[in-house]
Amino acid sequence: MPRSALQDLAADAYVYGFPLVFDLTQVTRLVRDGVGTLPPARFNTFAHARTLTGPEDAFVSVNNDVVHSVAQLDLSGGPLKLHVPPTGGAYYVLQFVDAWTNSFAYVGRRASGTWEADYLLVPPGWQGEPPEGTEVIEAPTAIASIVGRFACNGDEDLARVTALQQRLTLTPLRGNSRPKGIPPITRGVAPGLEFFERLRTWTAAFPPPKSDQAYERRFVPLGLCDSRSPFVSPDATRAAVLRAGLRDGQRRVEEATRPAPGEEPGAWRSGLHLFDYNCELLGPGTIDGPQWRIADRDRARLVRAVAAHTDLWGNHGYESVHAHTLTDSEGLPLDGRNPYTLRFEVPPPVEAFWSLTVYTEPEGHLVDNPIQRYSIGDRTPGLRTARDGSLTLHLRHDRPSGLEADNWLPTPEGPFRPVIRLYQPHASVLDGGYRLPALTPTRPYRRGRHVGRPRPF
């Protein structure tokens, strides 16, 4: 194969395989080290955060609305019984994500209600008989993740959430074998080619969806389908071409994350359709419809890589919509040296709740402030709406005077990025009928520097 063609093929392989490699790397990290408020937890057990996140949690764009409960599943040893406690109408969601980052099932307020229930989580192709009273959820890959989010109305609500977490359990069935885990990669791989070796090893262990299996055979010339590693002692010229292709693939994903040209000043960017690449692995709680499918598979693979890069384990838009903006109504970067207002003619329409959070830039951290308010939304005590039903929020570093302080969300002294989250968004959000307003500066602008950042789950 000509050198240029091999380099292009390596770039395609990066776009295709990045979600799998990044996902399993993060799974390993959470099992071994934990992350943020989540402690480490072995496979098939839940790691529970016990506090709401704050400025002391130096993690990019942490969520201050919910408390997380996350489990890394290894179903290679057999099924697991999942017990879910009743939440009495309170919002929660358990999102199921396979090793290729496909969200394949949901359990929670929107998907299944808030009553007590039992589920049987089974590996691909399982043919057994489930225990009575359990609903089967089949994972597309033996390694998968449960990403749980429990709405929490401040520190005073933590005891309620903790009690729910303690009743959220995973139990192996009697007769299960020892799980196999994530296979290690071959030792001695040439520097810079570890990505390809991980992709080769983990693709064999966790095959992709059927729609990708024929596409994957394109990578035979790269050695990604070989039974033994071709990346230990490769020809120097070939290794250089593979590394160049890897860089090309990384640039392709980075470029796809940039805003489209001609974006309106102050426009909010949402991931409404960022997770619609999964078209065939749609289990309980998912919505199967043309508006939630990216039919063009080449585009779907690129979107999947972008989603893993910027928003690993994010929800489908019908579960929650997260949007951020980088500029104000005049198209200028947001900076805390300037005060802003955000006026909603109609507050965001949701079935559950919504909130607005501000993060420092470029760090992406919550903003330390004297009133310890890190987000504001429809659950904020004392939030004031006007007689006409409109709602005006005040985003500024210094405390506003009078009643405006009730609707104040503190900003840092420098560049910042607001993120709005809508849980169980109304149909008008999903069909584009409802649009978020731009932030409006309330005095002459002081220029600052701004850098965008992705967010985690």
CSV table of C-alpha atoms in Angstrom, one decimal:
chain,number,residue,atom,x,y,z
A,1,MET,CA,0.0,0.0,0.0
A,2,PRO,CA,1.4,3.5,-0.9
A,3,ARG,CA,2.7,5.5,2.0
A,4,SER,CA,0.0,8.2,1.7
A,5,ALA,CA,-2.8,5.6,1.6
A,6,LEU,CA,-1.4,3.9,4.7
A,7,GLN,CA,-1.2,7.2,6.6
A,8,ASP,CA,-4.8,8.0,5.6
A,9,LEU,CA,-5.9,4.6,6.7
A,10,ALA,CA,-4.2,5.0,10.1
A,11,ALA,CA,-6.0,8.3,10.6
A,12,ASP,CA,-9.3,6.6,9.8
A,13,ALA,CA,-8.4,3.9,12.4
A,14,TYR,CA,-7.8,6.6,15.0
A,15,VAL,CA,-11.2,8.2,14.5
A,16,TYR,CA,-12.9,4.7,14.5
A,17,GLY,CA,-11.0,3.3,17.5
A,18,PHE,CA,-10.6,6.3,19.8
A,19,PRO,CA,-13.9,5.8,21.6
A,20,LEU,CA,-13.1,2.2,22.5
A,21,VAL,CA,-9.5,3.0,23.6
A,22,PHE,CA,-10.4,6.1,25.6
A,23,ASP,CA,-13.4,4.4,27.2
A,24,LEU,CA,-11.5,1.4,28.5
A,25,THR,CA,-8.6,3.6,29.6
A,26,GLN,CA,-11.1,5.5,31.8
A,27,VAL,CA,-12.8,2.4,33.0
A,28,THR,CA,-9.4,1.1,34.2
A,29,ARG,CA,-8.7,4.5,35.8
A,30,LEU,CA,-12.0,4.5,37.8
A,31,VAL,CA,-11.5,0.9,39.0
A,32,ARG,CA,-7.9,1.6,40.1
A,33,ASP,CA,-7.9,5.2,41.2
A,34,GLY,CA,-11.4,6.7,41.2
A,35,VAL,CA,-11.9,10.2,40.0
A,36,GLY,CA,-13.1,13.4,41.7
A,37,THR,CA,-15.6,12.6,44.4
A,38,LEU,CA,-15.8,9.0,43.2
A,39,PRO,CA,-13.6,6.6,45.1
A,40,PRO,CA,-12.0,3.6,43.3
A,41,ALA,CA,-14.2,0.5,43.2
A,42,ARG,CA,-13.6,-3.0,41.8
A,43,PHE,CA,-15.6,-4.3,38.9
A,44,ASN,CA,-19.2,-5.1,39.5
A,45,THR,CA,-19.6,-2.8,42.5
A,46,PHE,CA,-20.8,0.8,42.7
A,47,ALA,CA,-18.6,3.7,43.6
A,48,HIS,CA,-20.7,6.3,45.3
A,49,ALA,CA,-19.9,10.0,45.6
A,50,ARG,CA,-20.9,11.1,49.1
A,51,THR,CA,-20.8,14.9,48.6
A,52,LEU,CA,-21.8,17.5,46.0
A,53,THR,CA,-18.8,18.8,44.1
A,54,GLY,CA,-17.3,22.2,44.9
A,55,PRO,CA,-14.4,24.4,44.0
A,56,GLU,CA,-12.0,22.2,45.8
A,57,ASP,CA,-12.7,19.4,43.3
A,58,ALA,CA,-10.2,20.3,40.6
A,59,PHE,CA,-12.0,18.5,37.8
A,60,VAL,CA,-13.1,20.0,34.5
A,61,SER,CA,-16.8,21.1,34.4
A,62,VAL,CA,-18.0,19.0,37.3
A,63,ASN,CA,-21.7,18.7,37.8
A,64,ASN,CA,-23.1,20.4,40.9
A,65,ASP,CA,-26.7,19.2,40.3
A,66,VAL,CA,-26.4,15.5,40.9
A,67,VAL,CA,-24.5,13.0,43.0
A,68,HIS,CA,-22.9,10.2,41.0
A,69,SER,CA,-23.0,6.4,41.5
A,70,VAL,CA,-20.9,4.7,38.9
A,71,ALA,CA,-20.2,1.0,38.4
A,72,GLN,CA,-17.8,-0.7,35.9
A,73,LEU,CA,-19.3,-4.0,34.8
A,74,ASP,CA,-17.5,-7.1,33.8
A,75,LEU,CA,-20.1,-9.6,32.6
A,76,SER,CA,-17.7,-12.1,31.2
A,77,GLY,CA,-18.2,-14.3,34.3
A,78,GLY,CA,-22.0,-14.2,34.0
A,79,PRO,CA,-25.1,-12.0,34.7
A,80,LEU,CA,-25.6,-9.5,37.5
A,81,LYS,CA,-28.8,-8.7,39.3
A,82,LEU,CA,-29.3,-5.0,39.7
A,83,HIS,CA,-31.6,-3.8,42.4
A,84,VAL,CA,-33.0,-0.2,42.1
A,85,PRO,CA,-34.7,1.5,45.1
A,86,PRO,CA,-37.8,3.7,44.9
A,87,THR,CA,-37.0,7.4,44.8
A,88,GLY,CA,-40.5,8.7,45.5
A,89,GLY,CA,-40.7,10.7,42.3
A,90,ALA,CA,-37.3,12.3,42.6
A,91,TYR,CA,-35.2,12.5,39.5
A,92,TYR,CA,-32.5,9.9,38.9
A,93,VAL,CA,-31.1,8.1,35.9
A,94,LEU,CA,-28.9,5.0,35.4
A,95,GLN,CA,-27.3,5.1,32.0
A,96,PHE,CA,-25.8,1.9,30.5
A,97,VAL,CA,-22.8,2.4,28.2
A,98,ASP,CA,-20.9,-0.3,26.3
A,99,ALA,CA,-17.1,-0.3,25.6
A,100,TRP,CA,-17.6,1.5,22.3
A,101,THR,CA,-19.4,4.3,24.2
A,102,ASN,CA,-22.9,3.4,22.9
A,103,SER,CA,-25.6,4.3,25.4
A,104,PHE,CA,-27.7,1.1,25.1
A,105,ALA,CA,-30.2,1.4,28.0
A,106,TYR,CA,-31.6,3.7,30.6
A,107,VAL,CA,-33.4,3.1,33.9
A,108,GLY,CA,-34.8,6.1,35.8
A,109,ARG,CA,-37.5,8.7,36.2
A,110,ARG,CA,-38.0,9.2,32.4
A,111,ALA,CA,-37.4,5.7,31.2
A,112,SER,CA,-38.9,3.4,33.8
A,113,GLY,CA,-40.4,5.5,36.7
A,114,THR,CA,-39.3,5.9,40.2
A,115,TRP,CA,-40.5,2.7,41.9
A,116,GLU,CA,-38.5,-0.2,43.2
A,117,ALA,CA,-37.3,-2.7,40.5
A,118,ASP,CA,-34.9,-5.5,39.6
A,119,TYR,CA,-33.0,-6.0,36.4
A,120,LEU,CA,-30.8,-8.8,35.1
A,121,LEU,CA,-27.7,-7.5,33.3
A,122,VAL,CA,-26.4,-10.1,30.9
A,123,PRO,CA,-23.4,-10.5,28.5
A,124,PRO,CA,-23.8,-10.5,24.7
A,125,GLY,CA,-25.7,-13.5,23.4
A,126,TRP,CA,-26.7,-14.8,26.9
A,127,GLN,CA,-29.4,-17.5,26.6
A,128,GLY,CA,-30.3,-18.3,30.2
A,129,GLU,CA,-33.6,-18.0,32.1
A,130,PRO,CA,-33.8,-14.8,34.2
A,131,PRO,CA,-35.1,-14.9,37.8
A,132,GLU,CA,-38.8,-14.2,38.2
A,133,GLY,CA,-39.7,-10.5,38.3
A,134,THR,CA,-36.5,-9.2,36.6
A,135,GLU,CA,-36.2,-7.3,33.3
A,136,VAL,CA,-33.3,-8.4,31.1
A,137,ILE,CA,-30.8,-5.8,29.9
A,138,GLU,CA,-28.3,-7.2,27.4
A,139,ALA,CA,-25.0,-5.5,27.2
A,140,PRO,CA,-23.4,-5.4,23.7
A,141,THR,CA,-19.9,-5.9,25.2
A,142,ALA,CA,-18.8,-7.8,28.3
A,143,ILE,CA,-17.2,-4.6,29.7
A,144,ALA,CA,-19.8,-1.9,30.2
A,145,SER,CA,-20.5,1.1,32.6
A,146,ILE,CA,-23.5,2.2,34.6
A,147,VAL,CA,-23.4,6.0,35.1
A,148,GLY,CA,-25.9,6.9,37.8
A,149,ARG,CA,-27.0,10.4,38.6
A,150,PHE,CA,-29.2,11.3,41.6
A,151,ALA,CA,-30.7,14.8,41.8
A,152,CYS,CA,-29.6,16.5,45.0
A,153,ASN,CA,-31.0,19.8,46.3
A,154,GLY,CA,-28.0,20.9,48.3
A,155,ASP,CA,-26.1,19.6,51.2
A,156,GLU,CA,-29.2,19.2,53.3
A,157,ASP,CA,-30.5,16.7,50.8
A,158,LEU,CA,-27.4,14.4,50.9
A,159,ALA,CA,-28.8,12.1,53.5
A,160,ARG,CA,-31.7,11.2,51.3
A,161,VAL,CA,-29.4,10.5,48.4
A,162,THR,CA,-27.0,8.5,50.5
A,163,ALA,CA,-29.8,6.3,51.7
A,164,LEU,CA,-30.8,5.6,48.1
A,165,GLN,CA,-27.2,4.8,47.1
A,166,GLN,CA,-26.9,2.2,49.9
A,167,ARG,CA,-29.9,0.3,48.4
A,168,LEU,CA,-28.6,0.4,44.9
A,169,THR,CA,-26.9,-3.0,44.5
A,170,LEU,CA,-25.3,-5.4,42.1
A,171,THR,CA,-25.3,-9.2,42.8
A,172,PRO,CA,-23.7,-11.9,40.7
A,173,LEU,CA,-25.9,-15.0,40.0
A,174,ARG,CA,-25.0,-18.2,41.7
A,175,GLY,CA,-22.7,-20.3,39.4
A,176,ASN,CA,-21.0,-17.3,37.8
A,177,SER,CA,-17.4,-17.8,36.9
A,178,ARG,CA,-14.5,-15.4,37.6
A,179,PRO,CA,-14.6,-12.4,35.3
A,180,LYS,CA,-11.9,-12.1,32.7
A,181,GLY,CA,-11.2,-8.3,33.0
A,182,ILE,CA,-9.7,-6.1,30.3
A,183,PRO,CA,-6.9,-7.9,28.5
A,184,PRO,CA,-3.4,-6.3,28.8
A,185,ILE,CA,-1.6,-5.2,25.7
A,186,THR,CA,1.6,-6.8,24.5
A,187,ARG,CA,4.8,-5.6,26.1
A,188,GLY,CA,7.5,-3.9,24.1
A,189,VAL,CA,5.4,-2.0,21.7
A,190,ALA,CA,7.3,0.6,19.7
A,191,PRO,CA,7.0,4.2,21.2
A,192,GLY,CA,4.0,6.1,19.8
A,193,LEU,CA,2.2,2.9,18.6
A,194,GLU,CA,0.5,2.0,21.9
A,195,PHE,CA,-2.8,3.3,20.7
A,196,PHE,CA,-2.9,0.9,17.8
A,197,GLU,CA,-1.9,-2.0,20.0
A,198,ARG,CA,-4.7,-1.2,22.5
A,199,LEU,CA,-7.1,-1.0,19.6
A,200,ARG,CA,-6.0,-4.3,18.2
A,201,THR,CA,-6.2,-6.1,21.5
A,202,TRP,CA,-9.4,-4.6,22.7
A,203,THR,CA,-11.3,-4.9,19.4
A,204,ALA,CA,-10.6,-8.6,19.5
A,205,ALA,CA,-11.9,-8.9,23.1
A,206,PHE,CA,-14.9,-6.5,22.6
A,207,PRO,CA,-16.1,-6.7,19.0
A,208,PRO,CA,-17.9,-3.7,17.6
A,209,PRO,CA,-21.6,-3.5,16.4
A,210,LYS,CA,-22.4,-5.4,13.3
A,211,SER,CA,-22.6,-2.2,11.3
A,212,ASP,CA,-18.9,-1.6,12.0
A,213,GLN,CA,-17.5,-5.1,11.5
A,214,ALA,CA,-17.2,-4.9,7.7
A,215,TYR,CA,-15.8,-1.4,8.0
A,216,GLU,CA,-13.2,-2.7,10.4
A,217,ARG,CA,-11.7,-5.1,7.8
A,218,ARG,CA,-10.4,-2.0,6.0
A,219,PHE,CA,-7.7,-2.0,8.7
A,220,VAL,CA,-6.1,-5.3,7.8
A,221,PRO,CA,-3.1,-3.5,6.1
A,222,LEU,CA,-2.4,-1.8,9.4
A,223,GLY,CA,-2.2,-5.1,11.3
A,224,LEU,CA,-5.2,-4.3,13.5
A,225,CYS,CA,-6.7,-7.6,12.7
A,226,ASP,CA,-3.6,-9.7,13.3
A,227,SER,CA,-3.6,-12.3,16.1
A,228,ARG,CA,-0.1,-11.3,17.2
A,229,SER,CA,1.1,-7.8,17.6
A,230,PRO,CA,2.8,-6.2,14.6
A,231,PHE,CA,3.7,-3.1,16.6
A,232,VAL,CA,6.6,-4.5,18.7
A,233,SER,CA,9.4,-4.3,16.1
A,234,PRO,CA,7.9,-2.6,13.1
A,235,ASP,CA,9.9,-1.3,10.2
A,236,ALA,CA,11.1,2.3,11.0
A,237,THR,CA,9.4,3.8,7.9
A,238,ARG,CA,6.1,2.0,8.5
A,239,ALA,CA,6.2,3.1,12.2
A,240,ALA,CA,6.7,6.7,11.1
A,241,VAL,CA,3.8,6.5,8.7
A,242,LEU,CA,1.5,5.1,11.5
A,243,ARG,CA,2.5,7.8,13.9
A,244,ALA,CA,1.8,10.5,11.2
A,245,GLY,CA,-1.6,8.9,10.6
A,246,LEU,CA,-2.3,9.0,14.3
A,247,ARG,CA,-1.6,12.7,14.4
A,248,ASP,CA,-3.8,13.3,11.4
A,249,GLY,CA,-6.7,11.4,13.1
A,250,GLN,CA,-6.3,13.5,16.3
A,251,ARG,CA,-6.4,16.7,14.3
A,252,ARG,CA,-9.5,15.5,12.5
A,253,VAL,CA,-11.3,14.9,15.8
A,254,GLU,CA,-10.1,18.3,17.2
A,255,GLU,CA,-11.3,20.1,14.1
A,256,ALA,CA,-14.7,18.5,14.3
A,257,THR,CA,-15.2,19.9,17.8
A,258,ARG,CA,-14.8,23.5,16.6
A,259,PRO,CA,-18.0,25.7,16.1
A,260,ALA,CA,-19.5,26.0,12.7
A,261,PRO,CA,-18.6,29.2,10.8
A,262,GLY,CA,-21.1,32.0,11.0
A,263,GLU,CA,-22.3,31.1,14.5
A,264,GLU,CA,-24.6,33.8,16.0
A,265,PRO,CA,-23.2,36.0,18.7
A,266,GLY,CA,-24.0,34.5,22.1
A,267,ALA,CA,-25.3,31.3,20.7
A,268,TRP,CA,-25.5,28.3,23.0
A,269,ARG,CA,-23.9,25.0,21.7
A,270,SER,CA,-25.7,21.9,22.8
A,271,GLY,CA,-25.0,18.2,22.4
A,272,LEU,CA,-28.6,17.5,21.5
A,273,HIS,CA,-27.6,15.0,18.8
A,274,LEU,CA,-24.1,14.2,19.9
A,275,PHE,CA,-25.0,10.6,21.0
A,276,ASP,CA,-27.1,9.6,18.0
A,277,TYR,CA,-24.4,7.4,16.5
A,278,ASN,CA,-25.8,4.3,18.1
A,279,CYS,CA,-28.4,3.0,15.6
A,280,GLU,CA,-28.7,-0.7,16.5
A,281,LEU,CA,-27.9,-1.3,20.2
A,282,LEU,CA,-31.1,0.2,21.6
A,283,GLY,CA,-32.4,-1.5,24.7
A,284,PRO,CA,-34.8,-0.6,27.5
A,285,GLY,CA,-35.3,3.1,28.0
A,286,THR,CA,-33.8,4.3,24.7
A,287,ILE,CA,-35.9,5.9,22.0
A,288,ASP,CA,-35.6,4.4,18.6
A,289,GLY,CA,-36.6,6.9,15.9
A,290,PRO,CA,-35.1,8.6,12.8
A,291,GLN,CA,-34.6,11.8,14.7
A,292,TRP,CA,-32.3,10.0,17.1
A,293,ARG,CA,-30.2,8.2,14.4
A,294,ILE,CA,-27.2,9.4,12.4
A,295,ALA,CA,-27.8,7.4,9.2
A,296,ASP,CA,-24.5,8.3,7.6
A,297,ARG,CA,-22.2,5.8,9.2
A,298,ASP,CA,-19.0,7.7,8.3
A,299,ARG,CA,-20.3,10.8,9.9
A,300,ALA,CA,-21.6,8.7,12.9
A,301,ARG,CA,-18.1,7.4,13.6
A,302,LEU,CA,-16.6,10.9,13.6
A,303,VAL,CA,-19.4,12.1,15.9
A,304,ARG,CA,-18.8,9.2,18.2
A,305,ALA,CA,-15.1,10.1,18.5
A,306,VAL,CA,-16.0,13.8,19.2
A,307,ALA,CA,-18.5,12.7,21.8
A,308,ALA,CA,-15.9,10.5,23.6
A,309,HIS,CA,-13.3,13.3,23.3
A,310,THR,CA,-15.6,16.1,24.7
A,311,ASP,CA,-18.3,14.4,26.7
A,312,LEU,CA,-17.6,10.8,27.6
A,313,TRP,CA,-20.7,9.0,28.9
A,314,GLY,CA,-23.0,11.9,28.1
A,315,ASN,CA,-26.8,11.2,27.8
A,316,HIS,CA,-28.9,11.2,24.8
A,317,GLY,CA,-30.7,14.6,24.3
A,318,TYR,CA,-34.1,13.2,25.3
A,319,GLU,CA,-32.7,12.4,28.8
A,320,SER,CA,-30.8,15.7,29.3
A,321,VAL,CA,-29.5,18.6,27.2
A,322,HIS,CA,-26.3,20.3,28.2
A,323,ALA,CA,-25.3,23.5,26.4
A,324,HIS,CA,-22.6,26.1,26.8
A,325,THR,CA,-21.7,29.5,25.3
A,326,LEU,CA,-18.4,31.3,24.8
A,327,THR,CA,-19.6,34.8,23.9
A,328,ASP,CA,-22.2,37.4,24.9
A,329,SER,CA,-24.9,39.0,22.7
A,330,GLU,CA,-22.3,41.2,21.1
A,331,GLY,CA,-20.1,38.2,20.1
A,332,LEU,CA,-17.4,39.1,22.7
A,333,PRO,CA,-15.8,36.6,25.0
A,334,LEU,CA,-17.4,36.3,28.5
A,335,ASP,CA,-15.3,37.8,31.2
A,336,GLY,CA,-16.1,38.2,34.9
A,337,ARG,CA,-14.8,41.8,34.9
A,338,ASN,CA,-18.1,42.6,33.2
A,339,PRO,CA,-21.6,42.0,34.6
A,340,TYR,CA,-24.2,40.2,32.5
A,341,THR,CA,-27.9,39.4,32.6
A,342,LEU,CA,-29.6,36.3,31.2
A,343,ARG,CA,-33.3,37.0,30.6
A,344,PHE,CA,-35.6,34.1,29.9
A,345,GLU,CA,-39.0,35.3,28.5
A,346,VAL,CA,-40.0,31.8,29.5
A,347,PRO,CA,-37.8,29.7,31.8
A,348,PRO,CA,-36.4,26.6,30.3
A,349,PRO,CA,-39.2,24.0,29.8
A,350,VAL,CA,-38.3,20.7,31.5
A,351,GLU,CA,-40.1,17.7,33.0
A,352,ALA,CA,-37.5,17.4,35.8
A,353,PHE,CA,-35.3,20.4,36.5
A,354,TRP,CA,-32.8,22.8,35.0
A,355,SER,CA,-29.7,24.7,36.3
A,356,LEU,CA,-27.0,27.1,35.2
A,357,THR,CA,-23.4,26.6,36.3
A,358,VAL,CA,-20.4,28.9,35.7
A,359,TYR,CA,-16.8,27.6,35.3
A,360,THR,CA,-13.5,29.3,35.3
A,361,GLU,CA,-11.5,29.4,32.0
A,362,PRO,CA,-9.3,27.8,30.9
A,363,GLU,CA,-9.3,25.5,34.0
A,364,GLY,CA,-13.0,24.6,33.9
A,365,HIS,CA,-13.4,24.7,37.7
A,366,LEU,CA,-16.4,25.8,39.8
A,367,VAL,CA,-16.1,29.4,41.1
A,368,ASP,CA,-15.3,29.8,44.8
A,369,ASN,CA,-17.6,32.6,46.2
A,370,PRO,CA,-18.8,34.0,49.5
A,371,ILE,CA,-22.4,32.7,49.2
A,372,GLN,CA,-21.3,29.2,48.1
A,373,ARG,CA,-23.6,29.2,45.2
A,374,TYR,CA,-22.2,27.2,42.3
A,375,SER,CA,-25.3,26.8,40.2
A,376,ILE,CA,-28.7,28.4,39.9
A,377,GLY,CA,-32.0,27.1,38.6
A,378,ASP,CA,-35.6,26.2,39.2
A,379,ARG,CA,-34.7,24.5,42.5
A,380,THR,CA,-32.8,27.6,43.9
A,381,PRO,CA,-34.6,28.8,47.1
A,382,GLY,CA,-35.9,32.4,46.7
A,383,LEU,CA,-35.4,32.7,43.0
A,384,ARG,CA,-37.5,35.6,41.7
A,385,THR,CA,-39.6,35.7,38.6
A,386,ALA,CA,-41.3,38.8,37.1
A,387,ARG,CA,-45.1,39.3,37.0
A,388,ASP,CA,-45.0,38.5,33.3
A,389,GLY,CA,-43.4,35.1,34.0
A,390,SER,CA,-40.0,36.1,32.8
A,391,LEU,CA,-36.8,35.3,34.7
A,392,THR,CA,-33.7,37.4,34.8
A,393,LEU,CA,-30.4,36.0,36.2
A,394,HIS,CA,-27.5,38.2,37.1
A,395,LEU,CA,-24.0,36.8,36.3
A,396,ARG,CA,-21.3,39.0,37.8
A,397,HIS,CA,-18.3,38.8,40.2
A,398,ASP,CA,-19.5,41.3,42.7
A,399,ARG,CA,-22.7,41.1,44.6
A,400,PRO,CA,-25.6,43.0,43.0
A,401,SER,CA,-27.7,45.4,45.1
A,402,GLY,CA,-31.2,44.9,46.3
A,403,LEU,CA,-33.5,42.0,45.2
A,404,GLU,CA,-31.2,41.2,42.2
A,405,ALA,CA,-29.0,39.4,44.7
A,406,ASP,CA,-31.6,36.6,44.9
A,407,ASN,CA,-31.0,35.8,41.2
A,408,TRP,CA,-27.2,36.2,41.4
A,409,LEU,CA,-24.8,33.6,40.1
A,410,PRO,CA,-21.2,34.6,41.0
A,411,THR,CA,-18.6,34.6,38.2
A,412,PRO,CA,-14.8,34.6,38.5
A,413,GLU,CA,-12.8,37.8,38.0
A,414,GLY,CA,-11.6,36.7,34.6
A,415,PRO,CA,-12.8,34.5,31.7
A,416,PHE,CA,-15.6,32.1,32.3
A,417,ARG,CA,-17.9,29.6,30.6
A,418,PRO,CA,-21.6,29.0,31.6
A,419,VAL,CA,-23.2,25.6,31.2
A,420,ILE,CA,-27.0,25.1,31.3
A,421,ARG,CA,-28.4,21.6,31.9
A,422,LEU,CA,-32.0,20.7,31.2
A,423,TYR,CA,-33.1,17.3,32.7
A,424,GLN,CA,-36.0,15.6,30.9
A,425,PRO,CA,-36.2,18.5,28.4
A,426,HIS,CA,-39.6,19.4,27.0
A,427,ALA,CA,-40.5,18.6,23.4
A,428,SER,CA,-40.0,22.2,22.4
A,429,VAL,CA,-36.4,22.0,23.4
A,430,LEU,CA,-35.9,18.8,21.4
A,431,ASP,CA,-37.5,20.1,18.2
A,432,GLY,CA,-35.8,23.5,18.3
A,433,GLY,CA,-38.9,25.5,19.2
A,434,TYR,CA,-37.4,26.8,22.4
A,435,ARG,CA,-34.1,28.7,22.1
A,436,LEU,CA,-31.9,29.8,24.9
A,437,PRO,CA,-31.2,33.6,25.1
A,438,ALA,CA,-27.8,35.2,24.9
A,439,LEU,CA,-26.0,36.8,27.8
A,440,THR,CA,-26.2,40.5,27.7
A,441,PRO,CA,-23.5,42.8,29.1
A,442,THR,CA,-24.8,45.6,31.3
A,443,ARG,CA,-21.9,48.0,31.0
A,444,PRO,CA,-19.0,48.8,28.5
A,445,TYR,CA,-17.0,45.7,27.9
A,446,ARG,CA,-13.5,45.0,29.3
A,447,ARG,CA,-11.7,42.6,27.1
A,448,GLY,CA,-10.4,39.3,28.4
A,449,ARG,CA,-9.1,36.0,27.0
A,450,HIS,CA,-11.2,32.9,26.6
A,451,VAL,CA,-10.5,29.3,25.8
A,452,GLY,CA,-13.2,26.6,25.4
A,453,ARG,CA,-13.0,23.3,27.3
A,454,PRO,CA,-14.8,20.0,27.1
A,455,ARG,CA,-16.7,18.5,30.0
A,456,PRO,CA,-16.9,15.1,31.6
A,457,PHE,CA,-19.8,12.9,32.4
